[in-house]
């Protein structure tokens, strides 16, 4: 192809490149907050601001450059082989050029019930926190609820009462981290999600399954797919042309709503550590791998010997309030499996967390502390909360009697039901977890779990614990002084 043909090809790519900022479906908005841009020596500057040619803003050529560097070429030209190279890379599963070359920073605004799925996905998340800020704004209501008068009345009543009770708790001086317990499982959350093109393509390749809310698949197919079509049109073409679906539905055949755990773990000869955490939930160590002898060898590595602690890991079965899990899952160095939630059983057994002590926050941001409410005030709030919970349960049961699916009826329940998860984490990840969550500034509920798990860790790995305390810990806890 001659030079004119190359220019025509670049012109076509420019024409198809459609870098929109905002994408929406009825319940979710995603904004493209940032993307990689090539920094070129030939850029011009005006008033100390870079003038970026469109050629350097195009995303597809970045994939090509990342691939060509392996042959000693780091070219930005879009020639007759460019599209074909993208296709060959994707077809033959050479995925690293799609990972390091195109990165999106997305700002996601979605109901909390759908955000759960995002936090099971790769890359970095930074979320708005109800611990530090008042949660304002609308609540999510499914479209079919609005179309049914009986359902709409119940949802509106639940929303009105939750908002008022939330404000009432704040007015009593209760810490925001506990006041949010009054909110229904459908308030909106916001977070930044930094993710590579490779991982978006993997998510788009997943076979939709029933374990995940249908709304998540709608977000994926209506927004994420459109983002890559707009921002990387050549990659999108090759993704469609060589589509290879990753099967997931096989898991639906073996999944169960409950997890029956043996009294003794099959890997251990001795009884395994397990127990209740105050009135908050339960933990159970169900597997462990790696000896301290292996760790002593592994830490003799460069440039970061801490990575040697990755050669030992522990697996826990956890039953925690949903808000504790949402804090915990932010620790990305580990593998999470969130088990299906049986809302009917939760309601029947009243498996909700009600604090024994409500707290007030005192002091200023970054230098605050918490103190328990005085006893008579505390008992008053506990009664108010239990009465509120009774009405939430009543609404849920009415909706179920009217044949509403459990996952939708659960949207009137408060943010304190318990969930069951499996968490496998290596010792490096555990050390980071302990520094942050055993720390005196961590939310009290997750700190109780962290303290119990830390005691297990130091019992099995005393040498690693000494290294942790002497060199790696950055938290403050009385446990660390024992």
Coordinates of C-alpha atoms in Angstrom, one line a residue:
X1 CA 0.0 0.0 0.0
X2 CA 1.4 3.4 -0.9
X3 CA 1.8 6.4 1.5
X4 CA -1.5 7.8 0.4
X5 CA -3.2 4.5 1.3
X6 CA -1.6 4.7 4.8
X7 CA -2.9 8.2 5.3
X8 CA -6.4 7.1 4.1
X9 CA -6.3 4.3 6.6
X10 CA -5.3 6.7 9.4
X11 CA -8.1 9.0 8.3
X12 CA -10.7 6.2 8.6
X13 CA -9.5 5.3 12.1
X14 CA -9.7 9.0 13.1
X15 CA -13.3 9.1 11.7
X16 CA -14.3 6.0 13.7
X17 CA -12.6 7.1 16.9
X18 CA -15.4 8.5 19.0
X19 CA -14.0 9.3 22.5
X20 CA -17.2 10.0 24.4
X21 CA -17.0 10.8 28.0
X22 CA -20.4 9.7 29.4
X23 CA -22.3 6.4 29.0
X24 CA -25.6 5.5 30.6
X25 CA -28.2 2.9 31.2
X26 CA -31.3 3.4 33.3
X27 CA -29.6 2.6 36.6
X28 CA -25.9 3.2 36.0
X29 CA -23.6 5.9 34.6
X30 CA -20.0 5.5 33.7
X31 CA -17.7 8.3 32.7
X32 CA -14.4 7.9 31.0
X33 CA -12.3 10.0 33.4
X34 CA -8.9 9.4 31.8
X35 CA -7.0 7.3 29.2
X36 CA -3.4 6.8 28.2
X37 CA -2.1 9.3 25.7
X38 CA 1.2 9.0 23.8
X39 CA 3.7 11.6 24.7
X40 CA 5.5 12.7 21.5
X41 CA 8.6 14.8 21.2
X42 CA 7.0 16.7 18.3
X43 CA 4.1 18.0 20.4
X44 CA 3.5 21.7 20.3
X45 CA 2.9 23.9 23.3
X46 CA 0.7 26.9 23.7
X47 CA 0.4 28.9 26.9
X48 CA 2.3 26.1 28.7
X49 CA -0.3 23.6 27.6
X50 CA 0.4 20.6 25.4
X51 CA -1.4 20.5 22.0
X52 CA -2.0 16.8 21.5
X53 CA -2.4 15.7 17.9
X54 CA -5.3 13.2 17.5
X55 CA -2.8 10.6 16.2
X56 CA -1.3 10.5 19.7
X57 CA -4.7 10.2 21.4
X58 CA -5.9 7.2 19.3
X59 CA -5.9 4.1 21.4
X60 CA -5.6 1.3 18.9
X61 CA -2.1 2.3 17.7
X62 CA -0.9 1.9 21.3
X63 CA -1.7 -1.9 21.1
X64 CA 0.3 -2.0 17.9
X65 CA 3.3 -0.2 19.4
X66 CA 3.3 -2.6 22.4
X67 CA 3.3 -5.6 20.1
X68 CA 6.0 -4.3 17.7
X69 CA 8.5 -3.5 20.4
X70 CA 9.1 -7.2 20.8
X71 CA 10.7 -7.1 17.3
X72 CA 12.8 -4.0 18.1
X73 CA 10.3 -1.6 16.5
X74 CA 8.4 1.0 18.6
X75 CA 6.6 2.6 15.7
X76 CA 3.4 4.6 15.8
X77 CA 2.7 4.4 12.1
X78 CA -0.7 3.1 11.2
X79 CA 0.1 1.1 8.1
X80 CA -1.6 -1.6 6.0
X81 CA -0.6 -4.3 8.5
X82 CA -1.9 -2.6 11.6
X83 CA -5.5 -3.9 11.8
X84 CA -4.3 -7.4 10.8
X85 CA -1.8 -7.3 13.6
X86 CA -4.5 -6.5 16.2
X87 CA -6.5 -9.4 14.8
X88 CA -3.6 -11.8 15.0
X89 CA -2.8 -10.8 18.5
X90 CA -6.4 -11.3 19.7
X91 CA -7.0 -14.4 17.8
X92 CA -3.9 -16.1 19.1
X93 CA -4.4 -14.9 22.6
X94 CA -1.3 -12.6 22.8
X95 CA -3.0 -10.4 25.4
X96 CA -0.3 -8.4 27.0
X97 CA -0.3 -5.6 24.3
X98 CA -4.0 -5.1 25.2
X99 CA -3.1 -4.8 28.9
X100 CA -0.2 -2.4 29.2
X101 CA -1.0 -0.2 26.2
X102 CA -4.6 1.0 26.8
X103 CA -5.7 1.9 30.3
X104 CA -9.0 3.5 31.2
X105 CA -9.9 5.3 34.4
X106 CA -13.7 5.0 34.7
X107 CA -15.9 6.8 37.1
X108 CA -18.8 4.5 37.9
X109 CA -22.1 5.5 39.6
X110 CA -24.3 2.5 40.3
X111 CA -26.6 1.0 43.0
X112 CA -24.8 -0.7 45.8
X113 CA -26.5 -4.0 44.9
X114 CA -24.8 -4.0 41.5
X115 CA -21.4 -2.6 42.7
X116 CA -20.8 -5.9 44.4
X117 CA -20.0 -7.6 41.0
X118 CA -17.6 -4.9 40.0
X119 CA -15.5 -5.5 43.1
X120 CA -15.0 -9.1 42.1
X121 CA -13.3 -7.9 38.9
X122 CA -9.7 -7.0 38.2
X123 CA -7.7 -3.8 38.6
X124 CA -8.0 -0.9 41.0
X125 CA -11.1 0.5 42.7
X126 CA -11.4 3.7 44.8
X127 CA -14.8 4.2 46.3
X128 CA -16.8 6.9 48.0
X129 CA -17.1 6.0 51.6
X130 CA -20.2 6.3 53.8
X131 CA -17.9 6.2 56.8
X132 CA -16.8 9.8 56.1
X133 CA -19.6 11.4 54.1
X134 CA -23.3 11.6 54.2
X135 CA -25.0 9.3 51.6
X136 CA -27.4 11.6 49.7
X137 CA -29.4 11.3 46.5
X138 CA -31.9 9.0 45.0
X139 CA -32.3 5.3 45.6
X140 CA -32.5 2.7 42.8
X141 CA -36.0 1.3 42.1
X142 CA -36.4 -1.3 39.4
X143 CA -38.5 -0.2 36.4
X144 CA -41.1 -3.1 36.9
X145 CA -41.6 -1.9 40.5
X146 CA -42.6 1.5 39.3
X147 CA -45.1 -0.1 36.9
X148 CA -46.8 -2.0 39.7
X149 CA -48.8 0.2 42.0
X150 CA -48.6 -2.2 45.0
X151 CA -44.9 -2.7 44.7
X152 CA -44.3 1.0 44.1
X153 CA -46.0 2.0 47.3
X154 CA -44.0 -0.5 49.4
X155 CA -40.7 0.7 47.9
X156 CA -41.6 4.3 48.3
X157 CA -42.5 3.7 52.0
X158 CA -39.3 1.8 52.6
X159 CA -37.2 4.6 51.0
X160 CA -39.0 7.3 52.9
X161 CA -38.6 5.6 56.3
X162 CA -34.9 4.7 55.6
X163 CA -34.0 8.2 54.7
X164 CA -35.7 9.6 57.7
X165 CA -34.2 7.0 60.1
X166 CA -30.8 7.6 58.6
X167 CA -31.1 11.4 59.2
X168 CA -32.5 10.7 62.7
X169 CA -29.5 8.6 63.6
X170 CA -27.1 11.3 62.3
X171 CA -29.1 13.8 64.3
X172 CA -28.5 11.8 67.5
X173 CA -24.7 12.1 66.9
X174 CA -24.3 8.5 65.8
X175 CA -21.2 7.9 63.6
X176 CA -21.8 7.9 59.9
X177 CA -20.3 4.4 59.6
X178 CA -23.2 3.1 61.8
X179 CA -26.0 5.5 60.6
X180 CA -25.7 4.0 57.1
X181 CA -27.0 0.7 58.6
X182 CA -30.4 2.2 58.1
X183 CA -30.1 2.6 54.3
X184 CA -31.7 0.1 52.1
X185 CA -29.7 -2.2 49.8
X186 CA -30.2 0.1 46.9
X187 CA -28.5 3.4 47.6
X188 CA -26.1 4.7 44.9
X189 CA -22.3 4.4 45.3
X190 CA -19.5 6.0 43.3
X191 CA -16.1 4.7 42.6
X192 CA -13.1 5.1 40.2
X193 CA -12.2 1.9 38.4
X194 CA -8.9 1.8 36.6
X195 CA -8.8 -1.1 34.1
X196 CA -6.9 -2.2 31.0
X197 CA -8.4 -2.9 27.6
X198 CA -7.4 -6.6 28.1
X199 CA -9.5 -7.0 31.2
X200 CA -12.5 -5.2 29.6
X201 CA -12.2 -7.7 26.7
X202 CA -12.2 -10.6 29.2
X203 CA -15.2 -9.3 31.0
X204 CA -17.0 -8.9 27.7
X205 CA -16.1 -12.5 26.8
X206 CA -17.8 -14.0 29.9
X207 CA -20.9 -16.1 29.4
X208 CA -23.7 -14.3 31.3
X209 CA -24.8 -16.4 34.3
X210 CA -27.6 -16.3 36.9
X211 CA -25.2 -15.9 39.8
X212 CA -24.8 -12.3 38.9
X213 CA -27.6 -9.7 38.7
X214 CA -29.0 -9.3 35.2
X215 CA -28.4 -5.5 35.5
X216 CA -24.7 -6.1 35.7
X217 CA -24.7 -7.9 32.3
X218 CA -26.8 -4.9 31.0
X219 CA -24.0 -2.5 32.2
X220 CA -21.4 -4.7 30.5
X221 CA -23.2 -5.1 27.2
X222 CA -24.6 -1.6 26.9
X223 CA -21.7 0.4 28.3
X224 CA -18.4 -1.5 28.4
X225 CA -18.9 -2.8 24.9
X226 CA -19.7 0.7 23.6
X227 CA -16.7 2.2 25.3
X228 CA -14.3 -0.1 23.4
X229 CA -16.3 0.4 20.2
X230 CA -15.8 4.1 20.6
X231 CA -12.3 4.3 21.9
X232 CA -10.7 1.2 20.2
X233 CA -12.7 0.6 17.1
X234 CA -10.2 -1.7 15.4
X235 CA -9.8 -3.8 18.6
X236 CA -13.6 -3.9 18.8
X237 CA -13.9 -5.2 15.2
X238 CA -11.4 -8.0 15.9
X239 CA -13.1 -8.9 19.3
X240 CA -16.4 -9.4 17.4
X241 CA -14.7 -11.2 14.5
X242 CA -12.8 -13.7 16.8
X243 CA -15.3 -13.8 19.7
X244 CA -14.5 -16.6 22.1
X245 CA -17.0 -16.9 24.9
X246 CA -15.6 -17.9 28.3
X247 CA -18.1 -20.4 29.7
X248 CA -19.4 -19.7 33.2
X249 CA -22.8 -21.4 33.5
X250 CA -21.3 -24.8 34.4
X251 CA -21.1 -23.3 38.0
X252 CA -24.8 -23.0 38.2
X253 CA -25.1 -26.8 38.1
X254 CA -23.0 -27.3 41.2
X255 CA -23.7 -24.2 43.3
X256 CA -25.6 -24.5 46.5
X257 CA -27.3 -21.8 48.7
X258 CA -25.5 -23.1 51.8
X259 CA -22.0 -24.2 52.6
X260 CA -21.8 -27.2 55.0
X261 CA -18.5 -27.1 56.7
X262 CA -17.0 -30.1 58.4
X263 CA -16.1 -29.8 62.1
X264 CA -12.5 -30.6 61.2
X265 CA -10.8 -29.5 58.1
X266 CA -9.7 -32.3 55.8
X267 CA -6.2 -30.8 55.5
X268 CA -5.5 -30.6 59.2
X269 CA -5.0 -33.3 61.8
X270 CA -5.9 -31.0 64.6
X271 CA -9.2 -29.1 65.1
X272 CA -9.0 -25.9 63.0
X273 CA -9.4 -22.4 64.4
X274 CA -13.0 -21.1 64.2
X275 CA -15.3 -19.0 66.3
X276 CA -17.8 -16.2 66.6
X277 CA -16.7 -12.6 66.5
X278 CA -18.7 -10.8 69.2
X279 CA -22.2 -10.6 67.8
X280 CA -20.9 -9.6 64.4
X281 CA -20.3 -12.9 62.6
X282 CA -18.1 -16.0 62.3
X283 CA -14.8 -17.1 60.9
X284 CA -13.4 -20.5 60.1
X285 CA -9.9 -21.3 58.8
X286 CA -10.5 -24.2 56.4
X287 CA -7.1 -24.5 54.6
X288 CA -3.5 -23.5 54.9
X289 CA -0.4 -24.0 52.8
X290 CA 3.3 -23.2 53.2
X291 CA 5.8 -23.6 56.0
X292 CA 8.1 -21.0 57.6
X293 CA 11.1 -23.0 56.2
X294 CA 9.8 -22.2 52.7
X295 CA 9.3 -18.5 53.7
X296 CA 12.9 -18.2 54.9
X297 CA 14.1 -19.3 51.5
X298 CA 11.5 -17.2 49.6
X299 CA 12.4 -13.9 51.2
X300 CA 15.9 -14.1 49.8
X301 CA 14.7 -12.5 46.6
X302 CA 15.1 -9.1 44.9
X303 CA 14.1 -6.3 44.7
X304 CA 11.4 -6.8 47.3
X305 CA 12.0 -9.7 49.7
X306 CA 8.5 -9.2 51.2
X307 CA 7.2 -11.0 48.1
X308 CA 8.7 -14.2 49.6
X309 CA 5.7 -14.2 52.0
X310 CA 3.6 -15.1 48.9
X311 CA 4.7 -18.7 49.3
X312 CA 2.3 -19.3 52.2
X313 CA -1.4 -18.7 52.3
X314 CA -4.6 -19.3 54.3
X315 CA -8.2 -19.8 53.3
X316 CA -11.0 -18.6 55.5
X317 CA -14.8 -19.1 55.4
X318 CA -16.4 -15.9 56.7
X319 CA -19.9 -14.8 57.7
X320 CA -19.9 -11.0 57.9
X321 CA -22.3 -8.1 57.7
X322 CA -22.5 -6.9 54.1
X323 CA -20.8 -3.6 55.0
X324 CA -17.9 -5.4 56.5
X325 CA -17.5 -7.5 53.4
X326 CA -17.6 -4.4 51.2
X327 CA -14.6 -3.0 53.2
X328 CA -12.8 -6.3 53.2
X329 CA -13.1 -7.0 49.5
X330 CA -11.1 -3.8 48.7
X331 CA -8.0 -5.8 49.8
X332 CA -7.1 -6.9 46.2
X333 CA -4.2 -9.2 47.2
X334 CA -6.4 -12.3 47.6
X335 CA -9.1 -14.4 46.0
X336 CA -12.7 -13.9 47.0
X337 CA -15.7 -16.1 46.4
X338 CA -18.9 -14.5 47.5
X339 CA -21.5 -17.2 48.0
X340 CA -25.1 -16.9 46.8
X341 CA -27.2 -15.0 49.2
X342 CA -30.4 -16.8 50.5
X343 CA -32.5 -13.7 51.5
X344 CA -35.5 -15.8 52.5
X345 CA -33.3 -17.7 55.1
X346 CA -31.7 -14.4 56.2
X347 CA -35.1 -13.0 56.9
X348 CA -36.5 -16.2 58.5
X349 CA -33.5 -16.5 60.9
X350 CA -33.2 -12.7 61.4
X351 CA -29.6 -12.9 60.3
X352 CA -28.9 -9.2 60.6
X353 CA -26.3 -7.3 62.5
X354 CA -27.6 -5.0 65.2
X355 CA -24.8 -3.3 67.2
X356 CA -24.6 -3.9 70.9
X357 CA -23.2 -0.4 71.2
X358 CA -23.8 2.5 68.9
X359 CA -20.9 5.0 68.6
X360 CA -20.3 8.7 68.3
X361 CA -17.4 10.1 66.3
X362 CA -15.4 12.8 68.1
X363 CA -12.6 15.0 66.8
X364 CA -11.7 16.1 63.4
X365 CA -11.0 14.3 60.1
X366 CA -7.8 12.3 60.2
X367 CA -7.5 12.8 64.0
X368 CA -10.9 11.5 65.2
X369 CA -11.9 8.8 67.7
X370 CA -15.1 6.9 68.6
X371 CA -16.8 6.5 71.9
X372 CA -19.8 4.4 72.8
X373 CA -23.1 6.1 73.6
X374 CA -24.1 6.3 77.2
X375 CA -26.2 3.2 78.2
X376 CA -29.7 4.7 78.3
X377 CA -29.3 6.4 74.9
X378 CA -27.7 3.3 73.5
X379 CA -30.6 1.1 74.5
X380 CA -33.1 3.6 73.1
X381 CA -31.3 3.5 69.7
X382 CA -31.1 -0.3 69.7
X383 CA -34.8 -0.5 70.3
X384 CA -35.5 2.0 67.5
X385 CA -33.2 0.0 65.2
X386 CA -34.9 -3.3 66.0
X387 CA -38.3 -1.8 65.4
X388 CA -37.1 -0.4 62.1
X389 CA -35.7 -3.8 61.2
X390 CA -39.1 -5.4 62.0
X391 CA -40.8 -3.1 59.5
X392 CA -38.2 -3.8 56.9
X393 CA -38.7 -7.6 57.3
X394 CA -42.5 -7.2 57.2
X395 CA -42.2 -5.3 53.8
X396 CA -39.9 -8.0 52.4
X397 CA -42.4 -10.8 53.4
X398 CA -45.3 -8.8 51.8
X399 CA -43.3 -8.5 48.6
X400 CA -42.4 -12.2 48.6
X401 CA -46.1 -13.1 49.1
X402 CA -46.8 -11.0 46.0
X403 CA -44.4 -13.3 44.1
X404 CA -41.6 -10.7 43.8
X405 CA -38.2 -12.5 43.4
X406 CA -36.1 -12.6 46.6
X407 CA -33.2 -10.6 45.1
X408 CA -35.6 -7.7 44.2
X409 CA -37.6 -7.9 47.5
X410 CA -34.2 -7.7 49.3
X411 CA -33.9 -4.1 48.0
X412 CA -36.1 -3.0 50.9
X413 CA -33.8 -4.6 53.5
X414 CA -31.2 -2.5 55.4
X415 CA -27.5 -2.7 54.8
X416 CA -26.8 -5.1 57.7
X417 CA -27.7 -8.6 56.4
X418 CA -24.9 -11.1 56.6
X419 CA -23.1 -12.7 53.6
X420 CA -20.9 -15.8 53.3
X421 CA -17.6 -15.7 51.6
X422 CA -14.4 -17.6 51.0
X423 CA -11.1 -15.7 51.2
X424 CA -7.7 -17.1 50.2
X425 CA -4.8 -14.7 50.9
X426 CA -1.1 -15.1 51.1
X427 CA 0.9 -13.8 54.1
X428 CA 2.0 -10.7 52.2
X429 CA -1.6 -9.7 51.7
X430 CA -2.4 -10.7 55.3
X431 CA 0.3 -8.4 56.7
X432 CA -1.1 -5.4 54.7
X433 CA -4.6 -6.4 56.0
X434 CA -3.4 -6.5 59.6
X435 CA -1.7 -3.1 59.4
X436 CA -4.8 -1.5 58.1
X437 CA -7.6 -3.4 59.8
X438 CA -6.2 -4.2 63.3
X439 CA -5.3 -0.5 63.4
X440 CA -7.1 1.6 66.0
X441 CA -8.6 3.8 63.2
X442 CA -10.3 0.9 61.4
X443 CA -14.0 0.5 61.7
X444 CA -14.7 -1.5 64.9
X445 CA -16.6 -4.3 63.3
X446 CA -13.9 -5.3 60.7
X447 CA -11.3 -4.8 63.4
X448 CA -12.7 -7.5 65.5
X449 CA -12.4 -10.0 62.6
X450 CA -8.8 -8.8 61.8
X451 CA -7.8 -9.2 65.5
X452 CA -9.0 -12.8 65.6
X453 CA -7.4 -13.7 62.3
X454 CA -4.1 -12.0 63.4
X455 CA -4.0 -14.3 66.5
X456 CA -4.3 -17.4 64.1
X457 CA -1.6 -16.0 61.9
X458 CA 0.9 -15.4 64.7
X459 CA 0.2 -18.8 66.1
X460 CA 1.0 -20.7 62.8
X461 CA 3.8 -18.3 61.6
X462 CA 5.7 -16.9 64.6
X463 CA 8.9 -16.1 62.6
X464 CA 6.9 -14.3 59.9
X465 CA 5.0 -12.4 62.6
X466 CA 8.3 -11.2 64.1
X467 CA 9.4 -9.9 60.7
X468 CA 6.0 -8.3 60.3
X469 CA 6.2 -6.5 63.7
X470 CA 9.8 -5.5 63.5
X471 CA 9.9 -4.3 59.9
X472 CA 6.6 -4.3 57.9
X473 CA 3.8 -3.2 60.1
X474 CA 2.5 0.4 59.8
X475 CA -0.6 0.1 62.0
X476 CA -1.2 0.6 65.7
X477 CA -2.8 -2.0 67.9
X478 CA -2.5 -3.3 71.4
X479 CA -2.3 -6.8 69.9
X480 CA 1.0 -5.9 68.3
X481 CA 2.4 -5.1 71.7
X482 CA 1.7 -8.5 73.3

